[in-house]
Every structure is written in C-alpha cells, then in structure tokens.
Amino acid sequence: MVQGSNVVRQVLDDCQPGFAEVVLMLANASATAEVYTMFEDLQFTDDGKIVTFMAADGTHLHMQMDDVREMRFIHNTNAQGLPSYSVWFIDENDEPMLRVYLRKSDVEETNPPRHNLFMSLVDKYGESMKVA
C-alpha cells in the first residue's frame, strides 16, 4: 500500500502530458455527469489535498485526493471494438469517485503514443494500486 495524496498526485502528473483528450465521469446509481476536456489544466491546493480538473468555460471538478483508497488502470475493448483506457479513483466504499477515460483522438498519429503511455503506467503502478 502506498501513501495518500502524494501518490495520487504523482499518477495525475504522470498522466497529464499524454492523456490530452479525456472524459471525466462522476456517477452513482441514479445519475452520471461527463465533462469532456483536454486534461491540460490540473490545479492543486497549496496543501496538496484537492485537485481541480479545469475544462472549457470555467467548468471544473474537484477531487479530495485523501479520500482515494485505490486507483485502477483499466484497459479493455469498448462496444465499437476500439481500445478503451481509463483510470478510476476509488473511495473507501469501493465506489468510483472519479473516472478518467481517454477519448480516441481525431488526430490518429497521437493515439499510439497515448496507448504506450497508458501501458507504461500499468507497468509502473500495476492494474490496481491501494492507497493508504
């Protein structure tokens, strides 16, 4: 098990340079919210406990990094037969707090490097990592 918000921030920092086009998803049994963004503007509070994911026109999401108990790197095939890549931030109740999905880029040559980045993160962190 690794230590708290520091490792969550490290994962976010590792993702940021190559993830580019993403969908941030918040969901529960009754509702889902999706924010399409470029994953370029992550802002951290001075104490490093909260990350703000900025999107266009002031849209943003906040995540309490100390509440993350596990991170999962999920690679599978979607309903259209395309590769799907996501990072899930899981809370103490084993529920996703936030899901980050990489969107297929319209610029085809950017997709292989994003695949390589994601797979390097799986190599570095494993498919699932518990956070203390």
PDB file of C-alpha atoms in Angstrom:
ATOM      1  CA  MET A   1       0.000   0.000   0.000  1.00  0.00           C
ATOM      2  CA  VAL A   2       1.309   3.461  -0.861  1.00  0.00           C
ATOM      3  CA  GLN A   3       0.803   6.768   0.899  1.00  0.00           C
ATOM      4  CA  GLY A   4      -2.164   9.049   0.220  1.00  0.00           C
ATOM      5  CA  SER A   5      -2.480  12.186  -1.820  1.00  0.00           C
ATOM      6  CA  ASN A   6       1.200  12.240  -2.824  1.00  0.00           C
ATOM      7  CA  VAL A   7       0.871   9.100  -4.948  1.00  0.00           C
ATOM      8  CA  VAL A   8      -2.480  10.247  -6.351  1.00  0.00           C
ATOM      9  CA  ARG A   9      -0.795  13.464  -7.443  1.00  0.00           C
ATOM     10  CA  GLN A  10       2.122  11.501  -8.924  1.00  0.00           C
ATOM     11  CA  VAL A  11      -0.300   9.419 -11.015  1.00  0.00           C
ATOM     12  CA  LEU A  12      -2.091  12.564 -12.195  1.00  0.00           C
ATOM     13  CA  ASP A  13       1.235  14.199 -13.047  1.00  0.00           C
ATOM     14  CA  ASP A  14       2.286  11.069 -14.959  1.00  0.00           C
ATOM     15  CA  CYS A  15      -0.995  11.066 -16.916  1.00  0.00           C
ATOM     16  CA  GLN A  16      -1.167  14.759 -17.743  1.00  0.00           C
ATOM     17  CA  PRO A  17       1.440  15.106 -20.506  1.00  0.00           C
ATOM     18  CA  GLY A  18      -0.020  12.413 -22.745  1.00  0.00           C
ATOM     19  CA  PHE A  19      -3.675  11.893 -21.904  1.00  0.00           C
ATOM     20  CA  ALA A  20      -4.863  15.019 -23.780  1.00  0.00           C
ATOM     21  CA  GLU A  21      -8.481  14.361 -24.815  1.00  0.00           C
ATOM     22  CA  VAL A  22     -10.393  12.823 -21.918  1.00  0.00           C
ATOM     23  CA  VAL A  23     -13.841  12.401 -20.432  1.00  0.00           C
ATOM     24  CA  LEU A  24     -14.099  12.945 -16.680  1.00  0.00           C
ATOM     25  CA  MET A  25     -17.040  10.965 -15.299  1.00  0.00           C
ATOM     26  CA  LEU A  26     -18.823  11.183 -11.982  1.00  0.00           C
ATOM     27  CA  ALA A  27     -21.613   8.654 -11.484  1.00  0.00           C
ATOM     28  CA  ASN A  28     -23.774   6.922  -8.943  1.00  0.00           C
ATOM     29  CA  ALA A  29     -26.720   4.536  -9.272  1.00  0.00           C
ATOM     30  CA  SER A  30     -29.059   7.359 -10.304  1.00  0.00           C
ATOM     31  CA  ALA A  31     -27.026   9.946 -12.194  1.00  0.00           C
ATOM     32  CA  THR A  32     -23.990  10.417 -14.410  1.00  0.00           C
ATOM     33  CA  ALA A  33     -22.061  13.579 -15.278  1.00  0.00           C
ATOM     34  CA  GLU A  34     -19.448  13.699 -18.036  1.00  0.00           C
ATOM     35  CA  VAL A  35     -17.011  16.527 -18.708  1.00  0.00           C
ATOM     36  CA  TYR A  36     -15.051  16.499 -21.959  1.00  0.00           C
ATOM     37  CA  THR A  37     -11.722  18.240 -21.538  1.00  0.00           C
ATOM     38  CA  MET A  38      -8.111  18.275 -22.681  1.00  0.00           C
ATOM     39  CA  PHE A  39      -6.610  17.272 -19.282  1.00  0.00           C
ATOM     40  CA  GLU A  40      -4.161  20.157 -19.564  1.00  0.00           C
ATOM     41  CA  ASP A  41      -5.082  22.281 -16.587  1.00  0.00           C
ATOM     42  CA  LEU A  42      -4.896  20.467 -13.257  1.00  0.00           C
ATOM     43  CA  GLN A  43      -4.687  22.739 -10.243  1.00  0.00           C
ATOM     44  CA  PHE A  44      -3.691  21.577  -6.776  1.00  0.00           C
ATOM     45  CA  THR A  45      -4.387  23.328  -3.485  1.00  0.00           C
ATOM     46  CA  ASP A  46      -1.345  24.551  -1.553  1.00  0.00           C
ATOM     47  CA  ASP A  47      -1.689  21.672   0.903  1.00  0.00           C
ATOM     48  CA  GLY A  48      -1.913  19.170  -1.984  1.00  0.00           C
ATOM     49  CA  LYS A  49      -5.153  17.610  -0.777  1.00  0.00           C
ATOM     50  CA  ILE A  50      -7.532  18.763  -3.529  1.00  0.00           C
ATOM     51  CA  VAL A  51      -7.093  18.650  -7.289  1.00  0.00           C
ATOM     52  CA  THR A  52      -9.255  20.725  -9.605  1.00  0.00           C
ATOM     53  CA  PHE A  53      -9.723  19.475 -13.153  1.00  0.00           C
ATOM     54  CA  MET A  54     -10.355  22.537 -15.310  1.00  0.00           C
ATOM     55  CA  ALA A  55     -12.362  22.399 -18.542  1.00  0.00           C
ATOM     56  CA  ALA A  56     -13.653  24.930 -21.049  1.00  0.00           C
ATOM     57  CA  ASP A  57     -15.669  27.979 -19.997  1.00  0.00           C
ATOM     58  CA  GLY A  58     -14.967  27.583 -16.276  1.00  0.00           C
ATOM     59  CA  THR A  59     -16.387  24.076 -15.947  1.00  0.00           C
ATOM     60  CA  HIS A  60     -14.387  22.176 -13.354  1.00  0.00           C
ATOM     61  CA  LEU A  61     -14.407  19.204 -10.994  1.00  0.00           C
ATOM     62  CA  HIS A  62     -12.763  18.906  -7.582  1.00  0.00           C
ATOM     63  CA  MET A  63     -11.472  15.691  -6.038  1.00  0.00           C
ATOM     64  CA  GLN A  64     -10.360  15.202  -2.435  1.00  0.00           C
ATOM     65  CA  MET A  65      -7.192  13.204  -3.005  1.00  0.00           C
ATOM     66  CA  ASP A  66      -7.014  11.937   0.606  1.00  0.00           C
ATOM     67  CA  ASP A  67     -10.339  10.122   0.015  1.00  0.00           C
ATOM     68  CA  VAL A  68      -8.831   7.923  -2.728  1.00  0.00           C
ATOM     69  CA  ARG A  69      -8.274   4.398  -1.408  1.00  0.00           C
ATOM     70  CA  GLU A  70      -7.423   2.688  -4.702  1.00  0.00           C
ATOM     71  CA  MET A  71      -6.571   3.572  -8.281  1.00  0.00           C
ATOM     72  CA  ARG A  72      -7.393   1.206 -11.118  1.00  0.00           C
ATOM     73  CA  PHE A  73      -5.917   1.314 -14.610  1.00  0.00           C
ATOM     74  CA  ILE A  74      -8.478  -0.338 -16.887  1.00  0.00           C
ATOM     75  CA  HIS A  75      -7.711  -1.372 -20.470  1.00  0.00           C
ATOM     76  CA  ASN A  76     -10.337  -3.232 -22.478  1.00  0.00           C
ATOM     77  CA  THR A  77     -12.325  -3.080 -25.726  1.00  0.00           C
ATOM     78  CA  ASN A  78     -15.441  -0.913 -25.956  1.00  0.00           C
ATOM     79  CA  ALA A  79     -18.753  -1.698 -27.703  1.00  0.00           C
ATOM     80  CA  GLN A  80     -17.383  -0.330 -31.004  1.00  0.00           C
ATOM     81  CA  GLY A  81     -14.424  -2.727 -30.858  1.00  0.00           C
ATOM     82  CA  LEU A  82     -11.955   0.062 -30.070  1.00  0.00           C
ATOM     83  CA  PRO A  83      -9.443   0.016 -27.215  1.00  0.00           C
ATOM     84  CA  SER A  84     -10.678   1.725 -24.073  1.00  0.00           C
ATOM     85  CA  TYR A  85      -8.361   3.206 -21.442  1.00  0.00           C
ATOM     86  CA  SER A  86      -9.431   4.602 -18.082  1.00  0.00           C
ATOM     87  CA  VAL A  87      -8.141   5.429 -14.634  1.00  0.00           C
ATOM     88  CA  TRP A  88     -10.611   5.023 -11.789  1.00  0.00           C
ATOM     89  CA  PHE A  89     -10.180   6.693  -8.402  1.00  0.00           C
ATOM     90  CA  ILE A  90     -11.954   4.512  -5.823  1.00  0.00           C
ATOM     91  CA  ASP A  91     -13.214   5.572  -2.376  1.00  0.00           C
ATOM     92  CA  GLU A  92     -13.430   3.677   0.933  1.00  0.00           C
ATOM     93  CA  ASN A  93     -16.767   2.104  -0.095  1.00  0.00           C
ATOM     94  CA  ASP A  94     -15.167   0.614  -3.234  1.00  0.00           C
ATOM     95  CA  GLU A  95     -17.101   3.128  -5.371  1.00  0.00           C
ATOM     96  CA  PRO A  96     -15.536   5.211  -8.149  1.00  0.00           C
ATOM     97  CA  MET A  97     -15.125   8.831  -7.042  1.00  0.00           C
ATOM     98  CA  LEU A  98     -13.962   9.880 -10.490  1.00  0.00           C
ATOM     99  CA  ARG A  99     -13.244   8.043 -13.738  1.00  0.00           C
ATOM    100  CA  VAL A 100     -10.886   9.432 -16.377  1.00  0.00           C
ATOM    101  CA  TYR A 101     -11.458   7.965 -19.848  1.00  0.00           C
ATOM    102  CA  LEU A 102      -9.050   8.622 -22.702  1.00  0.00           C
ATOM    103  CA  ARG A 103     -11.013   9.549 -25.820  1.00  0.00           C
ATOM    104  CA  LYS A 104      -9.861   8.343 -29.220  1.00  0.00           C
ATOM    105  CA  SER A 105      -8.116  11.294 -30.767  1.00  0.00           C
ATOM    106  CA  ASP A 106      -9.227  12.693 -34.108  1.00  0.00           C
ATOM    107  CA  VAL A 107      -5.509  13.069 -34.832  1.00  0.00           C
ATOM    108  CA  GLU A 108      -4.725   9.419 -35.497  1.00  0.00           C
ATOM    109  CA  GLU A 109      -0.961   9.689 -35.009  1.00  0.00           C
ATOM    110  CA  THR A 110      -1.472  10.736 -31.370  1.00  0.00           C
ATOM    111  CA  ASN A 111      -3.278   7.507 -30.442  1.00  0.00           C
ATOM    112  CA  PRO A 112      -0.285   5.090 -30.408  1.00  0.00           C
ATOM    113  CA  PRO A 113       1.771   7.303 -28.033  1.00  0.00           C
ATOM    114  CA  ARG A 114      -1.241   7.562 -25.715  1.00  0.00           C
ATOM    115  CA  HIS A 115      -1.580   3.766 -25.760  1.00  0.00           C
ATOM    116  CA  ASN A 116       2.126   3.475 -24.942  1.00  0.00           C
ATOM    117  CA  LEU A 117       1.813   5.977 -22.077  1.00  0.00           C
ATOM    118  CA  PHE A 118      -1.156   4.146 -20.594  1.00  0.00           C
ATOM    119  CA  MET A 119       0.582   0.778 -20.815  1.00  0.00           C
ATOM    120  CA  SER A 120       3.725   2.276 -19.204  1.00  0.00           C
ATOM    121  CA  LEU A 121       1.532   3.443 -16.305  1.00  0.00           C
ATOM    122  CA  VAL A 122       0.160  -0.097 -15.910  1.00  0.00           C
ATOM    123  CA  ASP A 123       3.756  -1.370 -15.906  1.00  0.00           C
ATOM    124  CA  LYS A 124       4.755   1.235 -13.308  1.00  0.00           C
ATOM    125  CA  TYR A 125       1.733   1.056 -10.973  1.00  0.00           C
ATOM    126  CA  GLY A 126       0.009  -2.237 -11.811  1.00  0.00           C
ATOM    127  CA  GLU A 127      -3.631  -2.623 -12.802  1.00  0.00           C
ATOM    128  CA  SER A 128      -4.729  -1.707  -9.279  1.00  0.00           C
ATOM    129  CA  MET A 129      -2.945   0.174  -6.544  1.00  0.00           C
ATOM    130  CA  LYS A 130      -4.170   0.506  -2.944  1.00  0.00           C
ATOM    131  CA  VAL A 131      -3.636   3.893  -1.306  1.00  0.00           C
ATOM    132  CA  ALA A 132      -3.259   4.394   2.457  1.00  0.00           C
TER     133      ALA A 132
END
